[in-house]
Coordinates of C-alpha atoms (C1' of nucleotides) in Angstrom, one line a residue:
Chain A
X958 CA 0.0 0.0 0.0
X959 CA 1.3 3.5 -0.8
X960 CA 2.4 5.2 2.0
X961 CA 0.8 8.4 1.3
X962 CA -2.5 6.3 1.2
X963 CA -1.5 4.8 4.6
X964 CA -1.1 8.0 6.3
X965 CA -4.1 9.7 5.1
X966 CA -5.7 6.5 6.2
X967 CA -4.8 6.9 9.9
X968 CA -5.0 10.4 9.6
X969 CA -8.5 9.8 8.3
X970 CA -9.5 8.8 12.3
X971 CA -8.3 12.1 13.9
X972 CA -5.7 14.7 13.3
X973 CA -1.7 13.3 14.7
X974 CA 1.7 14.6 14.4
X975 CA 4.2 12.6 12.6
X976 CA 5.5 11.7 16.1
X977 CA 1.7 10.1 16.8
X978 CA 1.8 8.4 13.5
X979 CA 4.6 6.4 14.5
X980 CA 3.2 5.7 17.5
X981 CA -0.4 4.4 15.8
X982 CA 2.1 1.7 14.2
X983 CA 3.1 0.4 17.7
X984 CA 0.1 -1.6 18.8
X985 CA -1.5 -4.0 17.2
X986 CA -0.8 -2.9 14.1
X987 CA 2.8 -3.5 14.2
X988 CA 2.0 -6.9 13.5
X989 CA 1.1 -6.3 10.2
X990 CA 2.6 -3.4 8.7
X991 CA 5.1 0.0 10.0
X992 CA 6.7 3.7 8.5
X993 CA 9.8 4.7 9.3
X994 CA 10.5 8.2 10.4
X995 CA 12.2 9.2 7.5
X996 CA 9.5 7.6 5.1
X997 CA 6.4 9.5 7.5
X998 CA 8.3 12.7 7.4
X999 CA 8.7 13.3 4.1
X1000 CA 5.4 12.0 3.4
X1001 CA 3.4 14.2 5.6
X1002 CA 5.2 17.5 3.5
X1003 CA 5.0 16.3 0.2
X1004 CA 0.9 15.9 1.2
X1005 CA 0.9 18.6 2.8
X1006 CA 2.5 20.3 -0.9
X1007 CA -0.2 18.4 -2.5
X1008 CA -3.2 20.5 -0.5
X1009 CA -4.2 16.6 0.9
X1010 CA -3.5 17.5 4.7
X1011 CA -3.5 20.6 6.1
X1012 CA -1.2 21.7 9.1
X1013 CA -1.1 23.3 12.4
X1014 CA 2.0 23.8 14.2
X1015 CA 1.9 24.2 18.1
X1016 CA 5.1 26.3 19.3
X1017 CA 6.5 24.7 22.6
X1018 CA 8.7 25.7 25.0
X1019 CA 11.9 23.8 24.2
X1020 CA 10.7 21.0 22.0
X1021 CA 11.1 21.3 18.1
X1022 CA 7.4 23.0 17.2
X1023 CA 4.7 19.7 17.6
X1024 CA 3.2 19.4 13.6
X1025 CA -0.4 18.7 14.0
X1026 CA -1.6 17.4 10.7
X1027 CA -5.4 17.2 9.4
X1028 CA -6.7 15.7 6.3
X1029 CA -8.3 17.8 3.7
X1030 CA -11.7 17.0 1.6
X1031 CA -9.3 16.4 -1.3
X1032 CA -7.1 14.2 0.6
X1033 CA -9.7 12.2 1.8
X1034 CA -10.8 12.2 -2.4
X1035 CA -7.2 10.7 -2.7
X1036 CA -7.3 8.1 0.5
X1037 CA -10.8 6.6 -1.7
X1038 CA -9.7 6.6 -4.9
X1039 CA -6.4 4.4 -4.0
X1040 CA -8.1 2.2 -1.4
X1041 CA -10.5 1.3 -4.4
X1042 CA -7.8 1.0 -6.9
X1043 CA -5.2 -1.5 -5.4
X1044 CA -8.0 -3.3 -3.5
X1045 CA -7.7 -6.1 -5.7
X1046 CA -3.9 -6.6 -5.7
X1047 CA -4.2 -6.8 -2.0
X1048 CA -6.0 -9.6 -1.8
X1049 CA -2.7 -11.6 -2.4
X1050 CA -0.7 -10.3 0.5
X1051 CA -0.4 -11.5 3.9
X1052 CA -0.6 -14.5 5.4
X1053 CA -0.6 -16.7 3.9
X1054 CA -1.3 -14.7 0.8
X1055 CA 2.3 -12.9 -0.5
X1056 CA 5.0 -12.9 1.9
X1057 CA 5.6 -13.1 5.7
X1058 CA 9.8 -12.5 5.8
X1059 CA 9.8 -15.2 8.8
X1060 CA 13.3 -15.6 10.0
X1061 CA 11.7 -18.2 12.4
X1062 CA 10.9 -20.2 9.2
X1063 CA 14.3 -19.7 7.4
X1064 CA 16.3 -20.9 10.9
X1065 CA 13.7 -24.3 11.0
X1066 CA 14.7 -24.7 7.5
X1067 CA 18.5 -25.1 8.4
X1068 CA 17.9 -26.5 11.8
X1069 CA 19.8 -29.4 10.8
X1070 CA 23.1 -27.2 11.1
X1071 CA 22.1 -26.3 14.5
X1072 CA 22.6 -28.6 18.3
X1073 CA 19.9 -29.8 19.3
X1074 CA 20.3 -27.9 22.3
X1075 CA 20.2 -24.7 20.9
X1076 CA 17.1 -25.8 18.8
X1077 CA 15.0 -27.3 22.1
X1078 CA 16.0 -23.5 23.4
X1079 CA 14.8 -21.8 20.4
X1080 CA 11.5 -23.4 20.3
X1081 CA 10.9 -23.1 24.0
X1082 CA 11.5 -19.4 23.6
X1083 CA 9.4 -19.2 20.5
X1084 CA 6.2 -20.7 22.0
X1085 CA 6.7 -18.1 25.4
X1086 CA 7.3 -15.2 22.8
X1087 CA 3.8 -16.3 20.8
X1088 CA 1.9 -16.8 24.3
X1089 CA 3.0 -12.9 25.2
X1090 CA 1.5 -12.1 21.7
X1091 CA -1.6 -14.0 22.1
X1092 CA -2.6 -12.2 25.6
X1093 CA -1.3 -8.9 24.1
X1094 CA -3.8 -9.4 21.0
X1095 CA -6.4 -10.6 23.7
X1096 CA -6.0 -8.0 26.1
X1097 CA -8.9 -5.3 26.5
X1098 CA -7.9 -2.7 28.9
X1099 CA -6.8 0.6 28.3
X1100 CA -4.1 1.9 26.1
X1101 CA -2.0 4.8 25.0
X1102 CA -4.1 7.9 23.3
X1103 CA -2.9 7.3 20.2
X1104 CA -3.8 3.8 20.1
X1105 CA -7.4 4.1 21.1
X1106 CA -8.0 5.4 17.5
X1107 CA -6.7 2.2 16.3
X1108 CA -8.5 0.0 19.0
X1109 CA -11.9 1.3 18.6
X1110 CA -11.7 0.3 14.6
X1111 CA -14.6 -2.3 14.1
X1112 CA -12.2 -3.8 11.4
X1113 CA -9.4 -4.0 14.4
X1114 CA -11.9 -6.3 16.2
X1115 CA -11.8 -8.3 13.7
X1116 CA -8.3 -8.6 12.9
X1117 CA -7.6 -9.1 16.9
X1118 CA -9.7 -12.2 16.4
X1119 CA -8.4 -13.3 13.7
X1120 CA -4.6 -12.9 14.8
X1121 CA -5.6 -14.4 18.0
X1122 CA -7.0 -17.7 16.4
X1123 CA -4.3 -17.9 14.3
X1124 CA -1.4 -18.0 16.9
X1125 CA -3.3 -20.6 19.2
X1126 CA -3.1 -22.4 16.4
X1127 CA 0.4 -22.4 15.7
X1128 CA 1.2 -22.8 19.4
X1129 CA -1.0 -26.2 19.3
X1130 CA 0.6 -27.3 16.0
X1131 CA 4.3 -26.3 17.7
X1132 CA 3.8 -28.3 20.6
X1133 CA 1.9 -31.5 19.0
X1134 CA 4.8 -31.4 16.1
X1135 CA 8.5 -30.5 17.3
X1136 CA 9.2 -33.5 17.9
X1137 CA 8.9 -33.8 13.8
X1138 CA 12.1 -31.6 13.7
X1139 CA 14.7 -34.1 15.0
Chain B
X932 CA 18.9 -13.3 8.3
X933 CA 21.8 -11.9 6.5
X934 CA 21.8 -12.8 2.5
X935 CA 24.7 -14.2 2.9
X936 CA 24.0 -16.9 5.4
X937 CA 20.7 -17.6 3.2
X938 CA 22.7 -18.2 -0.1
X939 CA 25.0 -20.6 1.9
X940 CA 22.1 -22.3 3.6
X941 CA 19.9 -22.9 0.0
X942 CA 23.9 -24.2 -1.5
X943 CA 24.6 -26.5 1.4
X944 CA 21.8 -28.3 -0.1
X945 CA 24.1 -28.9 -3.3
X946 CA 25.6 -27.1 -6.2
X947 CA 23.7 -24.1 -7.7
X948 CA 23.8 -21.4 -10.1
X949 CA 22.3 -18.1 -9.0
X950 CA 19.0 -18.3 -11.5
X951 CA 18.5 -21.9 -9.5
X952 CA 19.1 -20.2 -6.1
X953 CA 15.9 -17.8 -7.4
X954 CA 14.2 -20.3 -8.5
X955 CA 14.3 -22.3 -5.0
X956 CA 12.2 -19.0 -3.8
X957 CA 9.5 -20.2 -5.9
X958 CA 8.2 -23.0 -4.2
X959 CA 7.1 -22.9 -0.4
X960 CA 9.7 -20.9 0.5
X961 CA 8.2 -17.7 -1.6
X962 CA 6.0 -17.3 1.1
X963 CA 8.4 -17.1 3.9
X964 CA 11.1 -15.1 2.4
X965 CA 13.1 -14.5 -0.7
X966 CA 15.8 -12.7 -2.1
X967 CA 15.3 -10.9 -5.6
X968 CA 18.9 -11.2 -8.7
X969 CA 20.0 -7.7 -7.8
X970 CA 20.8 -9.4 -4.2
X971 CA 21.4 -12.7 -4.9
X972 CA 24.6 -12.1 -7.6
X973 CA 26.3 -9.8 -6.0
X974 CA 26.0 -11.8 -2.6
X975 CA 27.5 -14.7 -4.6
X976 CA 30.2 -13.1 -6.3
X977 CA 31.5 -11.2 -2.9
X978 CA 31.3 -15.3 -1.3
X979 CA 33.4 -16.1 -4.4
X980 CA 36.1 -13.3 -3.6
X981 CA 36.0 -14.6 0.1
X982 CA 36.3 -18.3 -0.7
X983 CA 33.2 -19.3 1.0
X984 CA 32.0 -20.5 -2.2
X985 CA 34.0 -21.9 -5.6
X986 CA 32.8 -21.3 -9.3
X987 CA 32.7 -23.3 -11.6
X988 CA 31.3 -21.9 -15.2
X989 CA 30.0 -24.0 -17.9
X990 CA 30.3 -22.4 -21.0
X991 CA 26.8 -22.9 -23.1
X992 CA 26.2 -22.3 -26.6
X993 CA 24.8 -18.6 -26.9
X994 CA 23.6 -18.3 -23.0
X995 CA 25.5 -16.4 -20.9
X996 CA 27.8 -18.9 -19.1
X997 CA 26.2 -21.0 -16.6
X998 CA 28.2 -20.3 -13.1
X999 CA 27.5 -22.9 -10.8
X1000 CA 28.4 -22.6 -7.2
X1001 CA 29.8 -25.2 -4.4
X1002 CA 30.1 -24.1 -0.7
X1003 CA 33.4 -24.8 0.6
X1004 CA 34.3 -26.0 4.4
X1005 CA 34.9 -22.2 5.0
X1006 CA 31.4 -21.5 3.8
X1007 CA 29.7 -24.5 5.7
X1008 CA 31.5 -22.9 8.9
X1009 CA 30.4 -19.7 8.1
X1010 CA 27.2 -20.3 7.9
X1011 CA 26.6 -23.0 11.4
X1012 CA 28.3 -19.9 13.3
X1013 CA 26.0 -17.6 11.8
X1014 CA 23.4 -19.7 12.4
X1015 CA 23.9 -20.2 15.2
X1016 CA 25.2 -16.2 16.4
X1017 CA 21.9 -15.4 15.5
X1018 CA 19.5 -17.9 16.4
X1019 CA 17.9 -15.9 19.3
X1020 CA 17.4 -12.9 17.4
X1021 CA 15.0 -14.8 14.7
X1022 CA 12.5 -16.2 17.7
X1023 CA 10.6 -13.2 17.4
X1024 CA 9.9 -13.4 13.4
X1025 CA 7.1 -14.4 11.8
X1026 CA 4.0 -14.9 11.7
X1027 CA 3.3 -14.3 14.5
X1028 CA 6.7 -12.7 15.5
X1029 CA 7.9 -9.8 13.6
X1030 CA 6.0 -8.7 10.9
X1031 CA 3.9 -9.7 8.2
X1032 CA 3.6 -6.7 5.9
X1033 CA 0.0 -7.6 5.5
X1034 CA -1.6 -4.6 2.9
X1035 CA -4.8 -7.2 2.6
X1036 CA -4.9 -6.6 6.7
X1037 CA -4.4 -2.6 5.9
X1038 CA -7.5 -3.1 3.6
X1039 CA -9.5 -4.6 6.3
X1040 CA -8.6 -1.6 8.4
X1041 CA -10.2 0.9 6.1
X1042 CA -12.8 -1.0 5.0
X1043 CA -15.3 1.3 5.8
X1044 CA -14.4 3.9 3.1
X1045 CA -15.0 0.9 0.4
X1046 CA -18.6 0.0 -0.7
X1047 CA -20.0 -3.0 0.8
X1048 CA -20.0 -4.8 -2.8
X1049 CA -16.3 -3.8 -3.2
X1050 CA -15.7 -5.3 0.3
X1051 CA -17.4 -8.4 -0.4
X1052 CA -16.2 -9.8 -4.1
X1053 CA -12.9 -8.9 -2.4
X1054 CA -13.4 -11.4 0.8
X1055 CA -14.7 -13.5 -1.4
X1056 CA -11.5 -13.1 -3.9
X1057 CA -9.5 -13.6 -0.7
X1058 CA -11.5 -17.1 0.1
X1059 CA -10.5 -18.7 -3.3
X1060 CA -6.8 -17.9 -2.8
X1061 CA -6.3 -19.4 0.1
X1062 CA -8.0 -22.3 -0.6
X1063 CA -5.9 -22.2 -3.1
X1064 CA -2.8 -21.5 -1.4
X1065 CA -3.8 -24.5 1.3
X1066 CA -4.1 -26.8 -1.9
X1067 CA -0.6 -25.7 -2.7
X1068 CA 0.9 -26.5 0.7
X1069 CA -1.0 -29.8 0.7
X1070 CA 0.4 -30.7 -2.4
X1071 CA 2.7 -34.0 -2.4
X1072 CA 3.2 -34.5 -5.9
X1073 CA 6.6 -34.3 -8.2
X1074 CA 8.2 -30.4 -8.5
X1075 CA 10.9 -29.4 -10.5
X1076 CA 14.2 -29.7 -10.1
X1077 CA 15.5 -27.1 -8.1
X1078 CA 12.6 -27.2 -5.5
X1079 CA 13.1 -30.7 -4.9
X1080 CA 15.9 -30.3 -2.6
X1081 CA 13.8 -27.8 -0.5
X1082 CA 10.6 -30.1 -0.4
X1083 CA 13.1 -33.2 0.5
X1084 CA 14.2 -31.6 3.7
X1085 CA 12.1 -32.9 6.8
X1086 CA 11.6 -29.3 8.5
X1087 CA 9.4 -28.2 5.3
X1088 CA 7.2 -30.9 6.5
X1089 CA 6.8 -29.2 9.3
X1090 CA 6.3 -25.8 7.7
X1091 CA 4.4 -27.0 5.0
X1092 CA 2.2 -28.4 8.3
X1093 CA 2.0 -26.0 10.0
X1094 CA 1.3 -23.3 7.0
X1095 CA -1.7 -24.9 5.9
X1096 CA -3.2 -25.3 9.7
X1097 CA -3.0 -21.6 9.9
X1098 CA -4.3 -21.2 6.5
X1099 CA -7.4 -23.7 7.6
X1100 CA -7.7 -21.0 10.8
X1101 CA -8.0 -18.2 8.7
X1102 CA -10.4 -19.9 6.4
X1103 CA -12.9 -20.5 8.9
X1104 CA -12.3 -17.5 10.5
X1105 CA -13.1 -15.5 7.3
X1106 CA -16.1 -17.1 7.3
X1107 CA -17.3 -17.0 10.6
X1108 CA -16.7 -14.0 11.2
X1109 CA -17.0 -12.0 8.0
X1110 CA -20.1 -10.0 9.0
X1111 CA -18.9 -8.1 11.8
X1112 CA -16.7 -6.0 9.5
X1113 CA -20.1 -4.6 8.2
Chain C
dC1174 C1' 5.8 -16.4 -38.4
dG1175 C1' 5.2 -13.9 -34.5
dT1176 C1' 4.5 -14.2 -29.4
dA1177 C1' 5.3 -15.8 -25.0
dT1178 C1' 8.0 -18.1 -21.8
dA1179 C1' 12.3 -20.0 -20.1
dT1180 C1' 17.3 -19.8 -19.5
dA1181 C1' 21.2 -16.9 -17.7
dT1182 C1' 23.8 -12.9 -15.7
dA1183 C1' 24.4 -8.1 -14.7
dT1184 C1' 23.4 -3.4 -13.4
dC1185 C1' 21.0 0.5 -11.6
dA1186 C1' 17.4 4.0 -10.4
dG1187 C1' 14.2 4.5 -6.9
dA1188 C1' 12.4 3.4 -2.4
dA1189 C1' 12.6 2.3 2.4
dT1190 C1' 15.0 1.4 6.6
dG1191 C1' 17.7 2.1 10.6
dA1192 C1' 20.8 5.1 12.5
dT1193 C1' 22.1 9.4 13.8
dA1194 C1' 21.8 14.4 14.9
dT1195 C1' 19.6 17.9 17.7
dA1196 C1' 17.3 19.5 22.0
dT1197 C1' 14.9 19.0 26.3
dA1198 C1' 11.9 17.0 30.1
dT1199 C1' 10.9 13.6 33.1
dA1200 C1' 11.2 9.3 35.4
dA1201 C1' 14.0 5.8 37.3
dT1202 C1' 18.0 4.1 39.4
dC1203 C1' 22.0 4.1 42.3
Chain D
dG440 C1' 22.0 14.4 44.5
dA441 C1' 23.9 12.6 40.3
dT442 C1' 23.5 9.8 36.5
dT443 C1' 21.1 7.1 33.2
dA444 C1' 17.3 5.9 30.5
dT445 C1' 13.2 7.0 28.3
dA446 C1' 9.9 10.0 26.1
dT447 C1' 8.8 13.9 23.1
dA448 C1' 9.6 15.9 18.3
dT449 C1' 11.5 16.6 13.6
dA450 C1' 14.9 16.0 10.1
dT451 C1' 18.4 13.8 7.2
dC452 C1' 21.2 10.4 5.1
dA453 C1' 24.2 6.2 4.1
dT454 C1' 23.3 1.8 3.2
dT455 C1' 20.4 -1.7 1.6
dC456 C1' 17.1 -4.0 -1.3
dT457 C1' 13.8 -4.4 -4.8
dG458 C1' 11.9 -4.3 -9.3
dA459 C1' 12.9 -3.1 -13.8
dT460 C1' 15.6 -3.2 -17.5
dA461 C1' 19.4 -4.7 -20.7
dT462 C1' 21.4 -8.4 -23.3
dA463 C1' 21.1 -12.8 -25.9
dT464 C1' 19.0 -17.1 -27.3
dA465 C1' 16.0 -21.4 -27.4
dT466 C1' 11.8 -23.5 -27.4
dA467 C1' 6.9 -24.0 -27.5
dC468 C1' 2.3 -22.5 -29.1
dG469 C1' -1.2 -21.4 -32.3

DNA sequence: CGTATATATATCAGAATGATATATATAATC
DNA sequence: GATTATATATATCATTCTGATATATATACG
């Protein structure tokens, strides 16, 4: 997805600094897609070039001056048009559609090269690591401002669910099948 | 995982050219991870310069030379220490550690701003690939060449497993649950 | 006979990341 | 009370990787 269609997306649920668009990427969401600072950076000025977000800049004190970006009529135009473009070349990406860049899976694949030791270890951290996601992608209680924009999505509901179902899946499959490894 | 240690890994398995080493991304692997030409021949000629890897080139009529590349001792070493330097770092990777750069999840998240009917012949769209996808991982017949040596390796088993149980998740999940993004 | 696909390597523009620079406030640790 | 780490806030840039293109030919398809 284009990043400019990205930000106007989240930008699309309330007006947020560049600073708070980073920070949308760092719940749930993290999981499935991120910007960079310097990609969200110079995305937010070329849009706001492009008339598609406007901007307000709060001075403060000491701090460099706090952007506040809003989207614009036109940029929420834009946000539409491109969502209802490339909708049908996302359906391919993901999991499994496209590509997941699992380390995890490239590190099972040579696990023959590896002690068993250090594999039994790996694994045993692995299933902790996915139980920690589970209950974070479970959990229902507060969070972080810029987060509850996220949260409150319907479609985050949904993709909470699904995430959720799909790890306790892989946990049971983990634990019935290691053994398969050796 | 460095590009490096990935090349090594997929020659350990035997002798390869570079256009083979792509072609190994084809198969299952191509939705765990792969590495594009502009990577993959420069990676092989700097393990050439190092000795980690030795050339030999078969001239062919009007092709370009075939190069086909061994993995030395110094290579296999290379790569177990690697391996094995790194092994903690790729617990967190995945699916779901990490990342999975899912734009069809992104679409889900701004779902609202897409008719219904756009939203629906896409979830549908997204239904027949992975049952096709599922079909794919289930699939124990002959493969060409250069993907049998990843297929033969016992750890695909398990990945090939455990892929197509999350992709049976996520199936029924879809349709479970595909009315609450209404 | 033209078109598409496969073999085979190489290079490079463009895009994105991860790190770093800058500056300060606040919270935690010792 | 001093030091360290973390949070706020933007900007830039070297390095890295991809996706496309260039080059050249063979084979299959209709």
């Amino acid at each position: 997805m284009q990043k400019e269609t990205l930000c106007l997306g989240l930008l699309s649920l309330g007006p947020r600094s560049g600073y708070e668009i980073k920070q949308m990427f760092e719940g749930p969401l993290s999981d499935f897609y991120s910007l960079s600072f310097g990609t969200i950076y110079p995305t937010l000025n070329n849009l706001q070039a492009d008339k598609y977000v406007s901007c307000k800049q709060h001075s403060q004190s000491k701090k460099p001056d706090k952007k506040v970006y809003t989207i614009t009529k036109k940029g929420m135009e834009l946000m539409k048009d491109n969502l209802l473009g490339d909708a049908s070349s996302y359906i391919r990406s993901g999991n499994f559609g496209d590509q997941i860049k699992s380390e995890f899976f490239l590190l099972l694949l040579f696990s023959k090269y590896l002690p068993k030791e250090t594999m039994n270890t790996v694994l045993n951290e692995r299933v902790l690591y996915l139980r920690q996601k589970l209950e974070q992608f479970k959990y229902d209680g507060p969070v972080p401002g810029n987060l509850d924009a996220i949260r409150n999505e319907k479609s985050v509901s949904f993709i909470r669910g699904l995430a959720s179902a799909l790890i306790e899946t892989g946990l049971n499959y983990m634990e019935k099948n290691r053994g398969k490894l050796n």
